[in-house]
Amino acid sequence: MIKKDITDLMTQNHQTFIQTLTDLSKTDFERVPKGKWCAGQQLDHIIKSVKPVNRAFGIPKYVLAEKFGKAKRPSRTYKVLVTNYLKTLEENPNYILTKDFAPEKIDAKNRSEQLDYLRSLIQHLNEGIAMYSEEELDSYMLPHPIMGKFTLREILYFTMYHVKHHEKQIHKNLEQY
């Protein structure tokens, strides 16, 4: 997938997530399904997941190379990355998120502000992506908390999929009521 496709899908997937949360009633937004995250927590987790990726695209490339290294393998495809992620989740059902990614509750009264914040993070991330060549997206690495090191392209694929994964969770949780 080339950069244009990535930025288009990044925007589209996050906008769909934002619209889903915008359309929820206050009750559905704050409803906590047994043992699951409410929609506000899903939103907080997505924000916490996008922030470090966004930050990484704003730091100098040589810092990325020094801190996380350069790729010694080609980037995996979107399909392979998603398959590997789902397999990792299945194999680690008791994985506990680090504090940095564990969601806090976002009340419906703060929903609009937090959705705007997510929208701005994605816009800023897309601007950062524009500063990289196709080759650079396959050259620099970033860590993922459960899956190891990703190329920049792979972390973008993950970010595009991750929001869809959590949107599905919201829909699935609401079907329980």
Short mmCIF file of C-alpha atoms in Angstrom, two decimals:
data_model
loop_
_atom_site.label_atom_id
_atom_site.label_comp_id
_atom_site.label_asym_id
_atom_site.label_seq_id
_atom_site.Cartn_x
_atom_site.Cartn_y
_atom_site.Cartn_z
CA MET A 1 0.00 0.00 0.00
CA ILE A 2 1.49 3.37 -0.97
CA LYS A 3 1.50 6.49 1.22
CA LYS A 4 -1.56 8.03 -0.43
CA ASP A 5 -3.58 4.87 0.23
CA ILE A 6 -2.31 4.77 3.81
CA THR A 7 -3.24 8.37 4.57
CA ASP A 8 -6.62 7.99 2.88
CA LEU A 9 -7.46 4.82 4.83
CA MET A 10 -6.03 6.26 8.04
CA THR A 11 -8.41 9.19 7.74
CA GLN A 12 -11.36 7.09 6.59
CA ASN A 13 -11.03 4.44 9.32
CA HIS A 14 -10.66 6.98 12.09
CA GLN A 15 -13.47 9.14 10.73
CA THR A 16 -15.77 6.09 10.69
CA PHE A 17 -14.80 5.37 14.31
CA ILE A 18 -15.41 9.02 15.24
CA GLN A 19 -18.82 8.96 13.53
CA THR A 20 -19.76 5.75 15.34
CA LEU A 21 -18.96 7.35 18.68
CA THR A 22 -20.68 10.60 17.73
CA ASP A 23 -23.87 8.70 16.90
CA LEU A 24 -24.03 6.86 20.23
CA SER A 25 -26.47 8.05 22.85
CA LYS A 26 -25.01 9.21 26.15
CA THR A 27 -26.18 5.95 27.70
CA ASP A 28 -24.57 3.78 25.02
CA PHE A 29 -21.36 5.83 25.08
CA GLU A 30 -20.97 5.35 28.84
CA ARG A 31 -22.44 1.83 29.14
CA VAL A 32 -19.90 -0.63 30.53
CA PRO A 33 -20.52 -4.15 29.27
CA LYS A 34 -19.56 -6.81 31.80
CA GLY A 35 -15.81 -7.28 31.68
CA LYS A 36 -15.44 -5.02 28.62
CA TRP A 37 -14.57 -1.41 27.91
CA CYS A 38 -17.24 1.22 27.38
CA ALA A 39 -17.09 3.27 24.18
CA GLY A 40 -15.38 6.12 26.03
CA GLN A 41 -12.63 3.76 27.15
CA GLN A 42 -12.26 2.48 23.59
CA LEU A 43 -11.80 6.11 22.49
CA ASP A 44 -9.20 6.77 25.19
CA HIS A 45 -7.28 3.64 24.19
CA ILE A 46 -7.25 4.67 20.53
CA ILE A 47 -6.00 8.15 21.44
CA LYS A 48 -3.28 6.65 23.64
CA SER A 49 -2.30 4.31 20.80
CA VAL A 50 -2.14 7.00 18.11
CA LYS A 51 -0.20 9.54 20.18
CA PRO A 52 3.18 7.76 20.22
CA VAL A 53 2.94 6.94 16.51
CA ASN A 54 2.13 10.57 15.82
CA ARG A 55 5.06 11.66 18.01
CA ALA A 56 7.44 9.28 16.21
CA PHE A 57 6.62 10.84 12.85
CA GLY A 58 7.56 14.23 14.26
CA ILE A 59 11.05 13.42 15.48
CA PRO A 60 14.19 13.46 13.33
CA LYS A 61 14.80 10.33 11.31
CA TYR A 62 18.30 9.86 12.69
CA VAL A 63 16.80 9.69 16.20
CA LEU A 64 14.46 6.90 15.07
CA ALA A 65 17.42 5.03 13.60
CA GLU A 66 19.55 5.48 16.73
CA LYS A 67 16.80 4.60 19.16
CA PHE A 68 14.96 1.78 17.38
CA GLY A 69 17.23 0.71 14.52
CA LYS A 70 16.76 0.22 10.83
CA ALA A 71 14.83 -2.60 9.21
CA LYS A 72 16.72 -5.70 8.19
CA ARG A 73 13.68 -7.20 6.48
CA PRO A 74 10.94 -5.99 4.14
CA SER A 75 7.68 -4.65 5.56
CA ARG A 76 4.90 -7.17 5.92
CA THR A 77 1.70 -6.58 3.98
CA TYR A 78 -1.40 -5.17 5.63
CA LYS A 79 -3.11 -8.56 5.45
CA VAL A 80 -0.16 -10.40 7.03
CA LEU A 81 0.18 -7.82 9.77
CA VAL A 82 -3.53 -8.01 10.68
CA THR A 83 -3.43 -11.82 10.66
CA ASN A 84 -0.37 -11.81 12.93
CA TYR A 85 -2.00 -9.29 15.29
CA LEU A 86 -5.19 -11.30 15.64
CA LYS A 87 -3.17 -14.46 16.20
CA THR A 88 -1.12 -12.69 18.89
CA LEU A 89 -4.30 -11.54 20.64
CA GLU A 90 -5.68 -15.07 20.50
CA GLU A 91 -2.47 -16.54 21.91
CA ASN A 92 -2.27 -13.95 24.71
CA PRO A 93 -5.84 -13.64 26.04
CA ASN A 94 -4.63 -12.47 29.45
CA TYR A 95 -2.25 -9.83 28.13
CA ILE A 96 -2.38 -6.78 30.38
CA LEU A 97 -1.88 -3.42 28.72
CA THR A 98 0.85 -1.22 30.05
CA LYS A 99 -0.25 1.88 31.92
CA ASP A 100 0.52 4.01 28.86
CA PHE A 101 -2.22 2.28 26.83
CA ALA A 102 -4.73 1.25 29.50
CA PRO A 103 -7.89 3.27 28.97
CA GLU A 104 -9.46 5.69 31.35
CA LYS A 105 -13.14 6.53 31.21
CA ILE A 106 -14.20 9.40 28.99
CA ASP A 107 -17.62 10.72 29.96
CA ALA A 108 -20.12 11.73 27.28
CA LYS A 109 -19.68 15.37 28.32
CA ASN A 110 -16.03 15.16 27.14
CA ARG A 111 -16.77 13.09 24.04
CA SER A 112 -16.80 15.91 21.48
CA GLU A 113 -13.54 17.40 22.75
CA GLN A 114 -11.78 14.02 22.73
CA LEU A 115 -13.10 13.16 19.25
CA ASP A 116 -11.77 16.48 17.99
CA TYR A 117 -8.44 15.67 19.60
CA LEU A 118 -8.32 12.28 17.85
CA ARG A 119 -9.21 13.95 14.55
CA SER A 120 -6.32 16.41 15.00
CA LEU A 121 -3.90 13.59 15.90
CA ILE A 122 -4.75 11.78 12.67
CA GLN A 123 -4.40 14.96 10.62
CA HIS A 124 -1.00 15.62 12.21
CA LEU A 125 0.05 11.98 11.67
CA ASN A 126 -0.87 12.20 7.99
CA GLU A 127 1.23 15.36 7.72
CA GLY A 128 4.14 13.48 9.30
CA ILE A 129 3.74 10.59 6.87
CA ALA A 130 4.10 13.06 3.99
CA MET A 131 7.63 13.85 5.21
CA TYR A 132 8.77 10.27 4.52
CA SER A 133 9.53 8.57 1.24
CA GLU A 134 8.11 5.16 0.43
CA GLU A 135 11.57 3.68 1.04
CA GLU A 136 11.89 5.39 4.43
CA LEU A 137 8.58 3.92 5.59
CA ASP A 138 10.18 0.51 5.05
CA SER A 139 13.53 1.47 6.61
CA TYR A 140 12.84 2.85 10.08
CA MET A 141 11.58 0.79 13.01
CA LEU A 142 9.27 1.43 15.98
CA PRO A 143 8.39 -0.86 18.87
CA HIS A 144 4.95 -2.33 19.40
CA PRO A 145 4.15 -3.34 23.00
CA ILE A 146 3.09 -6.91 22.22
CA MET A 147 4.30 -7.62 18.70
CA GLY A 148 7.91 -6.42 18.74
CA LYS A 149 9.42 -4.05 16.22
CA PHE A 150 7.47 -2.79 13.24
CA THR A 151 8.63 -0.81 10.25
CA LEU A 152 6.96 2.59 10.01
CA ARG A 153 4.76 1.22 7.24
CA GLU A 154 3.70 -1.67 9.48
CA ILE A 155 2.92 0.61 12.44
CA LEU A 156 0.73 2.63 10.09
CA TYR A 157 -1.02 -0.53 8.91
CA PHE A 158 -1.51 -1.47 12.54
CA THR A 159 -2.90 1.96 13.41
CA MET A 160 -5.33 1.78 10.48
CA TYR A 161 -6.53 -1.66 11.55
CA HIS A 162 -6.48 -1.09 15.30
CA VAL A 163 -9.19 1.57 15.16
CA LYS A 164 -11.41 -0.76 13.10
CA HIS A 165 -10.80 -3.54 15.62
CA HIS A 166 -12.01 -1.33 18.47
CA GLU A 167 -14.97 -0.05 16.50
CA LYS A 168 -16.04 -3.67 16.01
CA GLN A 169 -15.70 -4.17 19.77
CA ILE A 170 -18.05 -1.26 20.39
CA HIS A 171 -20.67 -2.69 18.03
CA LYS A 172 -20.29 -6.17 19.50
CA ASN A 173 -20.64 -4.84 23.05
CA LEU A 174 -23.77 -2.88 22.17
CA GLU A 175 -25.36 -6.00 20.66
CA GLN A 176 -25.34 -7.49 24.17
CA TYR A 177 -28.04 -5.05 25.25
#
